[in-house]
């Protein structure tokens, strides 16, 4: 059976202007990419094509899009527009979009379908807030997020997707999940896929960890059998730390 892909993806969020993007890309140009690890970044919309040109050796994605083909949606960006700029993947379900922009599970489901219809790989984010972890409800919470917005997919479409487990309490806080916490969730996610689909699907899909993942903790997280890499926020904004994470397998 084909080994599932290891991936390290950088979510630059709403950071960097063109000069800073150029500087970061310059640092990343020199970086020796690790063998067998797919590397990618999600710059802000205005810089997608620039990053694509500056870093042709890695994947470039968008952080968002609006799931309508075109039309009167002032200020929004369509999946065809991000594709046109060179994006081949897109973040869907990030906790910041769920919490700040009130994206609910039906809207996320629409985005998942629209991205796959356009041939763009969805990187579907899930994860529980602190109150849920605190009361021990994290497994059922995350399972529900996946059932609500991702598990309607056909097997071939699910296989084209990537899942990122990002506990909300770990994002930007410096509180990384322990290897036990990460592995338990990743193993459970794979188990649910196995139940809903089959073992081949469960074993073929990359499940990334995100949330204060950095150059010091990536090695032990990536050593967990069900953790296939990371979705990196803050630590992806510096070429050397991002490279150190890429080298952590
Ligand atoms: P941090 O790595 O800054 O915690 O962010 C994680 C994240 O939200 C990636 O999408």
mmCIF file of C-alpha atoms and ligand atoms in Angstrom:
data_model
loop_
_atom_site.group_PDB
_atom_site.id
_atom_site.type_symbol
_atom_site.label_atom_id
_atom_site.label_comp_id
_atom_site.label_asym_id
_atom_site.label_seq_id
_atom_site.Cartn_x
_atom_site.Cartn_y
_atom_site.Cartn_z
ATOM 1 C CA UNK A 1 0.000 0.000 0.000
ATOM 2 C CA UNK A 2 1.262 3.465 -0.842
ATOM 3 C CA UNK A 3 2.686 5.283 2.153
ATOM 4 C CA UNK A 4 0.714 8.399 3.062
ATOM 5 C CA UNK A 5 2.454 11.722 2.486
ATOM 6 C CA UNK A 6 4.369 13.592 5.123
ATOM 7 C CA UNK A 7 3.658 17.287 4.941
ATOM 8 C CA UNK A 8 4.746 20.518 6.556
ATOM 9 C CA UNK A 9 2.529 23.465 5.659
ATOM 10 C CA UNK A 10 2.982 27.063 6.779
ATOM 11 C CA UNK A 11 -0.053 29.225 7.450
ATOM 12 C CA UNK A 12 1.195 32.789 7.247
ATOM 13 C CA UNK A 13 -2.221 34.138 8.363
ATOM 14 C CA UNK A 14 -2.656 37.934 7.980
ATOM 15 C CA UNK A 15 1.053 38.638 8.233
ATOM 16 C CA UNK A 16 3.786 40.029 5.959
ATOM 17 C CA UNK A 17 3.759 42.686 3.261
ATOM 18 C CA UNK A 18 5.329 42.233 -0.164
ATOM 19 C CA UNK A 19 8.824 43.205 0.970
ATOM 20 C CA UNK A 20 8.659 40.747 3.890
ATOM 21 C CA UNK A 21 7.210 38.018 1.674
ATOM 22 C CA UNK A 22 10.166 38.484 -0.678
ATOM 23 C CA UNK A 23 12.631 38.293 2.215
ATOM 24 C CA UNK A 24 11.065 35.139 3.638
ATOM 25 C CA UNK A 25 10.908 33.527 0.187
ATOM 26 C CA UNK A 26 14.559 34.456 -0.372
ATOM 27 C CA UNK A 27 15.477 32.567 2.829
ATOM 28 C CA UNK A 28 13.375 29.605 1.815
ATOM 29 C CA UNK A 29 14.844 29.457 -1.698
ATOM 30 C CA UNK A 30 18.095 28.167 -0.318
ATOM 31 C CA UNK A 31 16.519 25.611 1.946
ATOM 32 C CA UNK A 32 17.253 22.020 1.107
ATOM 33 C CA UNK A 33 13.857 20.383 1.078
ATOM 34 C CA UNK A 34 13.685 17.155 3.024
ATOM 35 C CA UNK A 35 13.270 14.027 0.930
ATOM 36 C CA UNK A 36 9.712 12.728 0.725
ATOM 37 C CA UNK A 37 8.230 15.658 2.661
ATOM 38 C CA UNK A 38 5.741 17.867 0.860
ATOM 39 C CA UNK A 39 6.239 21.487 1.849
ATOM 40 C CA UNK A 40 3.743 24.259 1.234
ATOM 41 C CA UNK A 41 2.681 27.695 2.414
ATOM 42 C CA UNK A 42 -0.520 29.713 2.587
ATOM 43 C CA UNK A 43 0.322 33.399 1.985
ATOM 44 C CA UNK A 44 -2.222 36.216 2.032
ATOM 45 C CA UNK A 45 -4.323 36.439 -1.174
ATOM 46 C CA UNK A 46 -2.312 39.294 -2.764
ATOM 47 C CA UNK A 47 0.933 37.314 -2.636
ATOM 48 C CA UNK A 48 -0.129 33.884 -3.895
ATOM 49 C CA UNK A 49 1.207 34.305 -7.436
ATOM 50 C CA UNK A 50 4.349 36.033 -6.217
ATOM 51 C CA UNK A 51 5.177 33.165 -3.851
ATOM 52 C CA UNK A 52 4.362 30.680 -6.591
ATOM 53 C CA UNK A 53 6.935 32.387 -8.801
ATOM 54 C CA UNK A 54 9.568 32.820 -6.093
ATOM 55 C CA UNK A 55 9.250 29.282 -4.699
ATOM 56 C CA UNK A 56 8.341 26.960 -7.575
ATOM 57 C CA UNK A 57 9.620 23.927 -5.627
ATOM 58 C CA UNK A 58 6.865 24.051 -2.994
ATOM 59 C CA UNK A 59 3.067 24.006 -2.974
ATOM 60 C CA UNK A 60 1.187 27.258 -2.541
ATOM 61 C CA UNK A 61 -2.312 27.493 -1.152
ATOM 62 C CA UNK A 62 -4.924 30.065 -0.166
ATOM 63 C CA UNK A 63 -6.168 30.663 3.368
ATOM 64 C CA UNK A 64 -9.753 31.138 2.261
ATOM 65 C CA UNK A 65 -12.246 31.596 -0.589
ATOM 66 C CA UNK A 66 -15.982 32.153 -1.011
ATOM 67 C CA UNK A 67 -17.868 29.122 -2.310
ATOM 68 C CA UNK A 68 -19.751 30.709 -5.219
ATOM 69 C CA UNK A 69 -18.505 30.614 -8.796
ATOM 70 C CA UNK A 70 -18.737 34.369 -9.395
ATOM 71 C CA UNK A 71 -21.155 37.238 -9.045
ATOM 72 C CA UNK A 72 -22.176 40.049 -6.723
ATOM 73 C CA UNK A 73 -20.119 39.163 -3.630
ATOM 74 C CA UNK A 74 -18.159 42.355 -3.094
ATOM 75 C CA UNK A 75 -14.835 41.762 -1.406
ATOM 76 C CA UNK A 76 -14.849 37.995 -1.793
ATOM 77 C CA UNK A 77 -12.456 35.766 -3.739
ATOM 78 C CA UNK A 78 -13.592 32.674 -5.633
ATOM 79 C CA UNK A 79 -11.947 29.285 -5.866
ATOM 80 C CA UNK A 80 -11.319 29.852 -9.588
ATOM 81 C CA UNK A 81 -9.521 33.080 -8.747
ATOM 82 C CA UNK A 82 -7.190 31.422 -6.218
ATOM 83 C CA UNK A 83 -6.588 28.601 -8.694
ATOM 84 C CA UNK A 84 -5.819 31.160 -11.383
ATOM 85 C CA UNK A 85 -3.126 32.638 -9.121
ATOM 86 C CA UNK A 86 -1.496 29.226 -8.710
ATOM 87 C CA UNK A 87 -3.005 27.907 -5.472
ATOM 88 C CA UNK A 88 -3.403 24.126 -5.407
ATOM 89 C CA UNK A 89 -4.757 23.808 -1.868
ATOM 90 C CA UNK A 90 -6.916 25.783 0.532
ATOM 91 C CA UNK A 91 -7.509 25.929 4.288
ATOM 92 C CA UNK A 92 -11.084 25.173 5.329
ATOM 93 C CA UNK A 93 -12.503 25.157 8.849
ATOM 94 C CA UNK A 94 -9.643 26.966 10.578
ATOM 95 C CA UNK A 95 -10.746 27.881 14.097
ATOM 96 C CA UNK A 96 -10.123 31.572 13.396
ATOM 97 C CA UNK A 97 -12.631 31.462 10.525
ATOM 98 C CA UNK A 98 -15.093 29.466 12.612
ATOM 99 C CA UNK A 99 -14.838 31.820 15.607
ATOM 100 C CA UNK A 100 -14.198 35.277 14.146
ATOM 101 C CA UNK A 101 -16.134 34.955 10.878
ATOM 102 C CA UNK A 102 -18.875 32.636 12.155
ATOM 103 C CA UNK A 103 -18.332 29.997 9.477
ATOM 104 C CA UNK A 104 -20.667 27.166 10.417
ATOM 105 C CA UNK A 105 -20.507 23.516 9.491
ATOM 106 C CA UNK A 106 -22.869 23.811 6.508
ATOM 107 C CA UNK A 107 -20.843 26.640 5.030
ATOM 108 C CA UNK A 108 -17.659 24.627 5.571
ATOM 109 C CA UNK A 109 -19.227 21.660 3.844
ATOM 110 C CA UNK A 110 -20.027 23.890 0.845
ATOM 111 C CA UNK A 111 -16.429 25.062 0.776
ATOM 112 C CA UNK A 112 -15.115 21.502 0.896
ATOM 113 C CA UNK A 113 -17.305 20.570 -2.089
ATOM 114 C CA UNK A 114 -16.474 23.713 -4.057
ATOM 115 C CA UNK A 115 -12.717 23.251 -3.588
ATOM 116 C CA UNK A 116 -12.801 19.622 -4.708
ATOM 117 C CA UNK A 117 -14.997 20.498 -7.712
ATOM 118 C CA UNK A 118 -12.348 22.979 -8.762
ATOM 119 C CA UNK A 119 -9.532 20.487 -8.231
ATOM 120 C CA UNK A 120 -8.128 22.295 -5.198
ATOM 121 C CA UNK A 121 -7.007 20.185 -2.236
ATOM 122 C CA UNK A 122 -8.921 21.034 0.955
ATOM 123 C CA UNK A 123 -6.852 21.111 4.133
ATOM 124 C CA UNK A 124 -9.679 20.644 6.593
ATOM 125 C CA UNK A 125 -8.997 21.951 10.097
ATOM 126 C CA UNK A 126 -10.704 20.627 13.198
ATOM 127 C CA UNK A 127 -10.051 20.947 16.905
ATOM 128 C CA UNK A 128 -11.694 21.540 20.253
ATOM 129 C CA UNK A 129 -11.687 24.706 22.376
ATOM 130 C CA UNK A 130 -10.259 24.683 25.891
ATOM 131 C CA UNK A 131 -13.639 24.290 27.678
ATOM 132 C CA UNK A 132 -14.303 21.101 25.756
ATOM 133 C CA UNK A 133 -10.850 19.629 26.442
ATOM 134 C CA UNK A 134 -11.282 20.601 30.068
ATOM 135 C CA UNK A 135 -14.413 18.509 30.413
ATOM 136 C CA UNK A 136 -13.082 15.568 28.424
ATOM 137 C CA UNK A 137 -15.344 15.994 25.399
ATOM 138 C CA UNK A 138 -12.637 16.494 22.769
ATOM 139 C CA UNK A 139 -13.033 13.217 20.885
ATOM 140 C CA UNK A 140 -16.772 13.523 20.307
ATOM 141 C CA UNK A 141 -16.432 17.249 19.508
ATOM 142 C CA UNK A 142 -13.873 16.671 16.749
ATOM 143 C CA UNK A 143 -15.733 13.623 15.436
ATOM 144 C CA UNK A 144 -18.832 15.801 15.047
ATOM 145 C CA UNK A 145 -16.874 18.477 13.149
ATOM 146 C CA UNK A 146 -15.668 15.831 10.704
ATOM 147 C CA UNK A 147 -19.091 14.238 10.341
ATOM 148 C CA UNK A 148 -20.715 17.634 9.769
ATOM 149 C CA UNK A 149 -18.440 18.944 7.039
ATOM 150 C CA UNK A 150 -16.150 16.236 5.651
ATOM 151 C CA UNK A 151 -17.484 12.709 5.988
ATOM 152 C CA UNK A 152 -20.173 13.234 3.323
ATOM 153 C CA UNK A 153 -17.385 12.964 0.730
ATOM 154 C CA UNK A 154 -16.928 9.979 -1.539
ATOM 155 C CA UNK A 155 -13.875 7.849 -0.826
ATOM 156 C CA UNK A 156 -11.859 9.266 -3.787
ATOM 157 C CA UNK A 157 -12.622 12.822 -2.689
ATOM 158 C CA UNK A 158 -11.761 12.170 0.937
ATOM 159 C CA UNK A 159 -8.471 10.675 -0.265
ATOM 160 C CA UNK A 160 -7.701 13.983 -2.000
ATOM 161 C CA UNK A 161 -8.165 15.872 1.285
ATOM 162 C CA UNK A 162 -5.797 16.568 4.149
ATOM 163 C CA UNK A 163 -6.951 16.834 7.768
ATOM 164 C CA UNK A 164 -5.281 19.161 10.263
ATOM 165 C CA UNK A 165 -5.990 18.675 13.964
ATOM 166 C CA UNK A 166 -5.515 22.044 15.635
ATOM 167 C CA UNK A 167 -6.686 22.205 19.253
ATOM 168 C CA UNK A 168 -7.902 25.794 19.645
ATOM 169 C CA UNK A 169 -6.216 26.160 23.052
ATOM 170 C CA UNK A 170 -2.841 25.411 21.424
ATOM 171 C CA UNK A 171 -3.052 27.937 18.580
ATOM 172 C CA UNK A 172 -0.719 30.876 19.101
ATOM 173 C CA UNK A 173 -0.568 30.221 22.849
ATOM 174 C CA UNK A 174 2.695 28.338 23.248
ATOM 175 C CA UNK A 175 0.667 25.498 24.818
ATOM 176 C CA UNK A 176 1.435 22.592 22.506
ATOM 177 C CA UNK A 177 -0.555 19.375 22.783
ATOM 178 C CA UNK A 178 1.475 16.606 24.383
ATOM 179 C CA UNK A 179 2.481 13.748 22.123
ATOM 180 C CA UNK A 180 -0.095 11.583 23.971
ATOM 181 C CA UNK A 181 -2.880 14.109 23.354
ATOM 182 C CA UNK A 182 -1.960 14.531 19.682
ATOM 183 C CA UNK A 183 -1.525 10.820 19.021
ATOM 184 C CA UNK A 184 -4.802 9.919 20.749
ATOM 185 C CA UNK A 185 -6.749 12.373 18.584
ATOM 186 C CA UNK A 186 -4.964 11.453 15.339
ATOM 187 C CA UNK A 187 -5.424 7.735 16.015
ATOM 188 C CA UNK A 188 -9.109 8.332 16.739
ATOM 189 C CA UNK A 189 -9.594 10.349 13.533
ATOM 190 C CA UNK A 190 -8.006 7.525 11.552
ATOM 191 C CA UNK A 191 -10.252 5.066 13.359
ATOM 192 C CA UNK A 192 -13.413 7.006 12.458
ATOM 193 C CA UNK A 193 -12.325 7.134 8.797
ATOM 194 C CA UNK A 194 -11.721 3.407 8.905
ATOM 195 C CA UNK A 195 -15.236 2.818 10.305
ATOM 196 C CA UNK A 196 -16.958 5.184 7.824
ATOM 197 C CA UNK A 197 -14.886 4.310 4.775
ATOM 198 C CA UNK A 198 -12.249 1.586 5.057
ATOM 199 C CA UNK A 199 -8.738 0.948 6.251
ATOM 200 C CA UNK A 200 -7.129 1.857 2.936
ATOM 201 C CA UNK A 201 -8.707 5.321 3.083
ATOM 202 C CA UNK A 202 -7.783 5.749 6.745
ATOM 203 C CA UNK A 203 -4.175 4.797 6.073
ATOM 204 C CA UNK A 204 -3.886 6.942 2.963
ATOM 205 C CA UNK A 205 -4.910 10.293 4.398
ATOM 206 C CA UNK A 206 -2.418 12.746 5.938
ATOM 207 C CA UNK A 207 -3.411 14.039 9.355
ATOM 208 C CA UNK A 208 -1.331 17.049 10.384
ATOM 209 C CA UNK A 209 -0.944 18.588 13.829
ATOM 210 C CA UNK A 210 -1.175 22.357 14.343
ATOM 211 C CA UNK A 211 -0.959 24.570 17.422
ATOM 212 C CA UNK A 212 2.309 26.041 18.744
ATOM 213 C CA UNK A 213 4.307 23.498 16.785
ATOM 214 C CA UNK A 214 7.882 24.757 16.547
ATOM 215 C CA UNK A 215 11.478 23.732 15.915
ATOM 216 C CA UNK A 216 11.840 22.350 19.471
ATOM 217 C CA UNK A 217 8.745 20.154 19.652
ATOM 218 C CA UNK A 218 8.188 19.106 16.019
ATOM 219 C CA UNK A 219 10.471 16.069 16.219
ATOM 220 C CA UNK A 220 8.575 14.367 19.028
ATOM 221 C CA UNK A 221 5.184 15.243 17.547
ATOM 222 C CA UNK A 222 6.150 13.963 14.092
ATOM 223 C CA UNK A 223 7.468 10.758 15.663
ATOM 224 C CA UNK A 224 3.909 9.827 16.712
ATOM 225 C CA UNK A 225 2.733 7.031 14.411
ATOM 226 C CA UNK A 226 -0.453 8.855 13.376
ATOM 227 C CA UNK A 227 0.966 12.373 13.041
ATOM 228 C CA UNK A 228 1.975 12.967 9.417
ATOM 229 C CA UNK A 229 3.406 16.448 9.781
ATOM 230 C CA UNK A 230 2.322 19.905 10.796
ATOM 231 C CA UNK A 231 0.320 22.991 9.964
ATOM 232 C CA UNK A 232 2.552 25.726 11.287
ATOM 233 C CA UNK A 233 1.537 29.294 12.137
ATOM 234 C CA UNK A 234 4.007 31.594 13.904
ATOM 235 C CA UNK A 235 7.045 29.373 13.364
ATOM 236 C CA UNK A 236 6.521 29.385 9.586
ATOM 237 C CA UNK A 237 7.262 33.105 9.387
ATOM 238 C CA UNK A 238 11.025 32.571 9.734
ATOM 239 C CA UNK A 239 12.887 30.562 7.097
ATOM 240 C CA UNK A 240 15.308 28.888 9.511
ATOM 241 C CA UNK A 241 12.696 27.715 12.027
ATOM 242 C CA UNK A 242 10.406 26.526 9.247
ATOM 243 C CA UNK A 243 13.295 24.588 7.701
ATOM 244 C CA UNK A 244 14.111 23.053 11.090
ATOM 245 C CA UNK A 245 10.489 21.845 11.332
ATOM 246 C CA UNK A 246 10.619 20.436 7.794
ATOM 247 C CA UNK A 247 13.753 18.516 8.860
ATOM 248 C CA UNK A 248 12.067 17.085 11.961
ATOM 249 C CA UNK A 249 10.924 13.751 10.552
HETATM 250 P P1 LIG B 1 0.565 28.611 15.658
HETATM 251 O O1 LIG B 1 1.584 27.646 15.087
HETATM 252 O O2 LIG B 1 1.014 30.035 15.585
HETATM 253 O O3 LIG B 1 0.089 28.166 16.994
HETATM 254 O O4 LIG B 1 -0.713 28.535 14.671
HETATM 255 C C1 LIG B 1 -1.207 27.310 14.299
HETATM 256 C C2 LIG B 1 -2.216 27.521 13.237
HETATM 257 O O5 LIG B 1 -3.277 28.067 13.481
HETATM 258 C C3 LIG B 1 -1.915 27.045 11.882
HETATM 259 O O6 LIG B 1 -3.035 27.071 11.074
#
